[in-house]
């Protein structure tokens, strides 16, 4: 268990270091933008927190942190905004998109408030099923949004004729990142 915590802490420190280096130099790289750097930093903080919880806290705290610290509410919108910025579209969330981007975090928050403060709590197995269902739908929705955006902008275009190797690199990179993030909804 100590080796696992050291691995998590080391991974978190390396990720935060990489985030700092990328933040310093991200304007010179077309593939990097602030949303991807935030993505790496958030995942690195999660790894670092997991390592600290394994190393210093009791097993109950470790289980709570690992199972209920859902970063998908932050991470998947960042990936979507990263792809949107990479495709040269406006990376800001417009007024018409507010319901799309905030309905799932609001549902998570309401579910959490119900479990913590309400006298009518949902029975434990049902609560977990509802939480997993909302999380799964959230991840699938952002997976669909990313796929639609990438298909229309990056994967279907022939690219800039002046630098075809860079366009191929961006297409391969976005396909790899999309596949990796598409696997996330399949986890239990």
mmCIF file of C-alpha atoms in Angstrom:
data_model
loop_
_atom_site.group_PDB
_atom_site.id
_atom_site.type_symbol
_atom_site.label_atom_id
_atom_site.label_comp_id
_atom_site.label_asym_id
_atom_site.label_seq_id
_atom_site.Cartn_x
_atom_site.Cartn_y
_atom_site.Cartn_z
ATOM 1 C CA UNK A 1 0.000 0.000 0.000
ATOM 2 C CA UNK A 2 2.909 2.338 0.688
ATOM 3 C CA UNK A 3 4.345 1.746 -2.778
ATOM 4 C CA UNK A 4 0.972 2.554 -4.337
ATOM 5 C CA UNK A 5 0.724 5.797 -2.386
ATOM 6 C CA UNK A 6 4.273 6.760 -3.395
ATOM 7 C CA UNK A 7 3.390 6.023 -7.031
ATOM 8 C CA UNK A 8 0.266 8.214 -6.830
ATOM 9 C CA UNK A 9 2.162 11.059 -5.147
ATOM 10 C CA UNK A 10 4.990 10.851 -7.694
ATOM 11 C CA UNK A 11 2.535 10.788 -10.593
ATOM 12 C CA UNK A 12 0.747 13.810 -9.171
ATOM 13 C CA UNK A 13 3.970 15.777 -8.721
ATOM 14 C CA UNK A 14 5.160 14.927 -12.246
ATOM 15 C CA UNK A 15 1.786 15.898 -13.694
ATOM 16 C CA UNK A 16 1.757 19.215 -11.844
ATOM 17 C CA UNK A 17 5.316 19.895 -13.003
ATOM 18 C CA UNK A 18 4.339 19.143 -16.617
ATOM 19 C CA UNK A 19 1.298 21.413 -16.232
ATOM 20 C CA UNK A 20 3.544 24.227 -15.023
ATOM 21 C CA UNK A 21 5.961 23.775 -17.919
ATOM 22 C CA UNK A 22 3.114 23.660 -20.437
ATOM 23 C CA UNK A 23 1.518 26.741 -18.894
ATOM 24 C CA UNK A 24 4.758 28.637 -19.358
ATOM 25 C CA UNK A 25 5.137 27.664 -23.035
ATOM 26 C CA UNK A 26 1.667 26.807 -24.315
ATOM 27 C CA UNK A 27 1.348 29.740 -26.731
ATOM 28 C CA UNK A 28 4.086 28.341 -28.983
ATOM 29 C CA UNK A 29 2.375 24.952 -29.455
ATOM 30 C CA UNK A 30 -0.743 24.720 -31.612
ATOM 31 C CA UNK A 31 -1.963 21.500 -29.958
ATOM 32 C CA UNK A 32 -1.819 22.891 -26.403
ATOM 33 C CA UNK A 33 -4.245 25.359 -24.891
ATOM 34 C CA UNK A 34 -5.290 26.373 -21.398
ATOM 35 C CA UNK A 35 -8.125 23.826 -21.221
ATOM 36 C CA UNK A 36 -5.804 20.863 -21.761
ATOM 37 C CA UNK A 37 -3.363 22.225 -19.191
ATOM 38 C CA UNK A 38 -6.212 22.496 -16.669
ATOM 39 C CA UNK A 39 -7.214 18.921 -17.568
ATOM 40 C CA UNK A 40 -3.711 17.640 -16.783
ATOM 41 C CA UNK A 41 -3.501 19.708 -13.587
ATOM 42 C CA UNK A 42 -6.862 18.444 -12.263
ATOM 43 C CA UNK A 43 -5.970 14.810 -12.942
ATOM 44 C CA UNK A 44 -2.568 15.339 -11.320
ATOM 45 C CA UNK A 45 -4.184 16.866 -8.239
ATOM 46 C CA UNK A 46 -6.493 13.862 -8.039
ATOM 47 C CA UNK A 47 -3.538 11.468 -8.194
ATOM 48 C CA UNK A 48 -1.660 13.504 -5.598
ATOM 49 C CA UNK A 49 -4.708 13.542 -3.299
ATOM 50 C CA UNK A 50 -5.183 9.800 -3.692
ATOM 51 C CA UNK A 51 -1.544 9.237 -2.793
ATOM 52 C CA UNK A 52 -1.805 11.398 0.294
ATOM 53 C CA UNK A 53 -5.031 9.727 1.385
ATOM 54 C CA UNK A 54 -3.503 6.261 0.974
ATOM 55 C CA UNK A 55 -0.399 7.335 2.835
ATOM 56 C CA UNK A 56 -1.812 9.322 5.757
ATOM 57 C CA UNK A 57 -5.476 8.537 6.301
ATOM 58 C CA UNK A 58 -7.462 5.519 7.307
ATOM 59 C CA UNK A 59 -9.125 3.116 4.910
ATOM 60 C CA UNK A 60 -12.588 4.751 5.240
ATOM 61 C CA UNK A 61 -11.195 8.074 4.074
ATOM 62 C CA UNK A 62 -9.409 6.392 1.190
ATOM 63 C CA UNK A 63 -12.575 4.684 -0.006
ATOM 64 C CA UNK A 64 -14.620 7.871 0.252
ATOM 65 C CA UNK A 65 -12.021 9.909 -1.630
ATOM 66 C CA UNK A 66 -11.533 7.353 -4.366
ATOM 67 C CA UNK A 67 -15.195 6.517 -4.975
ATOM 68 C CA UNK A 68 -16.915 9.869 -4.450
ATOM 69 C CA UNK A 69 -14.362 12.376 -5.683
ATOM 70 C CA UNK A 70 -15.889 12.584 -9.134
ATOM 71 C CA UNK A 71 -13.806 14.858 -11.268
ATOM 72 C CA UNK A 72 -15.765 14.058 -14.411
ATOM 73 C CA UNK A 73 -17.937 17.112 -13.824
ATOM 74 C CA UNK A 74 -14.816 19.243 -14.361
ATOM 75 C CA UNK A 75 -12.770 17.102 -16.696
ATOM 76 C CA UNK A 76 -15.202 16.339 -19.514
ATOM 77 C CA UNK A 77 -16.300 19.939 -20.094
ATOM 78 C CA UNK A 78 -12.604 20.876 -20.194
ATOM 79 C CA UNK A 79 -11.933 18.249 -22.853
ATOM 80 C CA UNK A 80 -14.883 19.532 -24.863
ATOM 81 C CA UNK A 81 -13.638 23.128 -24.574
ATOM 82 C CA UNK A 82 -10.140 21.948 -25.515
ATOM 83 C CA UNK A 83 -11.447 20.353 -28.704
ATOM 84 C CA UNK A 84 -13.570 23.418 -29.419
ATOM 85 C CA UNK A 85 -10.581 25.749 -29.059
ATOM 86 C CA UNK A 86 -8.420 23.400 -31.141
ATOM 87 C CA UNK A 87 -10.980 23.459 -33.932
ATOM 88 C CA UNK A 88 -10.833 27.285 -33.960
ATOM 89 C CA UNK A 89 -14.399 27.668 -32.782
ATOM 90 C CA UNK A 90 -15.374 29.924 -29.929
ATOM 91 C CA UNK A 91 -14.289 28.145 -26.707
ATOM 92 C CA UNK A 92 -16.750 29.999 -24.521
ATOM 93 C CA UNK A 93 -19.991 28.512 -23.358
ATOM 94 C CA UNK A 94 -22.877 30.369 -24.968
ATOM 95 C CA UNK A 95 -26.233 31.079 -23.324
ATOM 96 C CA UNK A 96 -27.956 28.367 -25.341
ATOM 97 C CA UNK A 97 -25.418 25.821 -24.071
ATOM 98 C CA UNK A 98 -25.973 26.575 -20.386
ATOM 99 C CA UNK A 99 -28.592 23.869 -19.954
ATOM 100 C CA UNK A 100 -26.390 21.400 -21.793
ATOM 101 C CA UNK A 101 -23.304 22.033 -19.691
ATOM 102 C CA UNK A 102 -24.862 22.573 -16.284
ATOM 103 C CA UNK A 103 -27.774 20.136 -16.018
ATOM 104 C CA UNK A 104 -25.626 17.197 -14.899
ATOM 105 C CA UNK A 105 -23.602 19.066 -12.266
ATOM 106 C CA UNK A 106 -26.875 20.442 -10.876
ATOM 107 C CA UNK A 107 -28.321 16.900 -10.738
ATOM 108 C CA UNK A 108 -25.209 15.650 -8.922
ATOM 109 C CA UNK A 109 -25.402 18.532 -6.477
ATOM 110 C CA UNK A 110 -29.111 17.957 -5.778
ATOM 111 C CA UNK A 111 -28.524 14.242 -5.298
ATOM 112 C CA UNK A 112 -25.684 14.993 -2.888
ATOM 113 C CA UNK A 113 -27.797 17.499 -0.939
ATOM 114 C CA UNK A 114 -30.591 14.961 -0.680
ATOM 115 C CA UNK A 115 -28.249 12.343 0.762
ATOM 116 C CA UNK A 116 -26.592 14.683 3.244
ATOM 117 C CA UNK A 117 -29.346 16.971 4.493
ATOM 118 C CA UNK A 118 -32.700 15.423 3.675
ATOM 119 C CA UNK A 119 -34.553 13.191 6.131
ATOM 120 C CA UNK A 120 -35.782 11.236 3.077
ATOM 121 C CA UNK A 121 -32.493 9.729 2.010
ATOM 122 C CA UNK A 122 -32.293 7.297 -0.856
ATOM 123 C CA UNK A 123 -31.399 3.773 0.255
ATOM 124 C CA UNK A 124 -27.720 3.051 -0.352
ATOM 125 C CA UNK A 125 -27.845 0.655 -3.315
ATOM 126 C CA UNK A 126 -30.415 2.797 -5.117
ATOM 127 C CA UNK A 127 -28.408 5.939 -4.460
ATOM 128 C CA UNK A 128 -25.330 4.374 -6.028
ATOM 129 C CA UNK A 129 -27.331 3.238 -9.062
ATOM 130 C CA UNK A 130 -28.769 6.711 -9.541
ATOM 131 C CA UNK A 131 -25.324 8.282 -9.129
ATOM 132 C CA UNK A 132 -23.752 5.887 -11.643
ATOM 133 C CA UNK A 133 -26.621 6.389 -14.089
ATOM 134 C CA UNK A 134 -26.325 10.196 -13.995
ATOM 135 C CA UNK A 135 -22.546 9.945 -14.306
ATOM 136 C CA UNK A 136 -22.781 7.527 -17.235
ATOM 137 C CA UNK A 137 -25.275 9.723 -19.107
ATOM 138 C CA UNK A 138 -23.103 12.783 -18.408
ATOM 139 C CA UNK A 139 -20.008 11.101 -19.813
ATOM 140 C CA UNK A 140 -21.855 9.760 -22.845
ATOM 141 C CA UNK A 141 -23.325 13.183 -23.562
ATOM 142 C CA UNK A 142 -19.901 14.849 -23.582
ATOM 143 C CA UNK A 143 -18.517 11.979 -25.603
ATOM 144 C CA UNK A 144 -21.205 12.631 -28.196
ATOM 145 C CA UNK A 145 -20.569 16.407 -28.168
ATOM 146 C CA UNK A 146 -16.840 15.865 -28.655
ATOM 147 C CA UNK A 147 -17.395 13.353 -31.444
ATOM 148 C CA UNK A 148 -19.784 15.652 -33.284
ATOM 149 C CA UNK A 149 -17.425 18.622 -32.943
ATOM 150 C CA UNK A 150 -14.357 16.683 -34.058
ATOM 151 C CA UNK A 151 -16.165 15.053 -36.959
ATOM 152 C CA UNK A 152 -17.388 18.390 -38.304
ATOM 153 C CA UNK A 153 -14.219 20.395 -37.796
ATOM 154 C CA UNK A 154 -10.959 18.486 -37.456
ATOM 155 C CA UNK A 155 -11.485 15.003 -38.864
ATOM 156 C CA UNK A 156 -13.439 15.971 -41.987
ATOM 157 C CA UNK A 157 -11.359 18.900 -43.161
ATOM 158 C CA UNK A 158 -8.442 18.492 -45.456
ATOM 159 C CA UNK A 159 -6.521 20.998 -43.376
ATOM 160 C CA UNK A 160 -4.139 23.749 -44.179
ATOM 161 C CA UNK A 161 -2.244 22.986 -47.359
ATOM 162 C CA UNK A 162 0.840 24.804 -46.107
ATOM 163 C CA UNK A 163 1.538 22.375 -43.250
ATOM 164 C CA UNK A 164 -0.043 18.941 -43.884
ATOM 165 C CA UNK A 165 2.184 17.114 -41.381
ATOM 166 C CA UNK A 166 0.932 19.321 -38.538
ATOM 167 C CA UNK A 167 -2.681 18.737 -39.605
ATOM 168 C CA UNK A 168 -2.079 14.980 -39.636
ATOM 169 C CA UNK A 169 -0.528 15.231 -36.185
ATOM 170 C CA UNK A 170 -3.556 17.137 -34.868
ATOM 171 C CA UNK A 171 -5.953 14.610 -36.411
ATOM 172 C CA UNK A 172 -4.087 11.649 -34.918
ATOM 173 C CA UNK A 173 -3.760 13.371 -31.541
ATOM 174 C CA UNK A 174 -7.472 14.196 -31.341
ATOM 175 C CA UNK A 175 -8.408 10.642 -32.367
ATOM 176 C CA UNK A 176 -6.158 9.226 -29.643
ATOM 177 C CA UNK A 177 -7.464 11.604 -26.976
ATOM 178 C CA UNK A 178 -11.069 11.008 -28.009
ATOM 179 C CA UNK A 179 -10.647 7.216 -27.794
ATOM 180 C CA UNK A 180 -9.028 7.480 -24.365
ATOM 181 C CA UNK A 181 -11.794 9.728 -23.035
ATOM 182 C CA UNK A 182 -14.459 7.526 -24.641
ATOM 183 C CA UNK A 183 -13.313 4.568 -22.563
ATOM 184 C CA UNK A 184 -14.065 6.482 -19.335
ATOM 185 C CA UNK A 185 -17.860 5.882 -19.369
ATOM 186 C CA UNK A 186 -17.217 2.141 -19.510
ATOM 187 C CA UNK A 187 -15.595 2.039 -16.069
ATOM 188 C CA UNK A 188 -17.827 0.781 -13.241
#
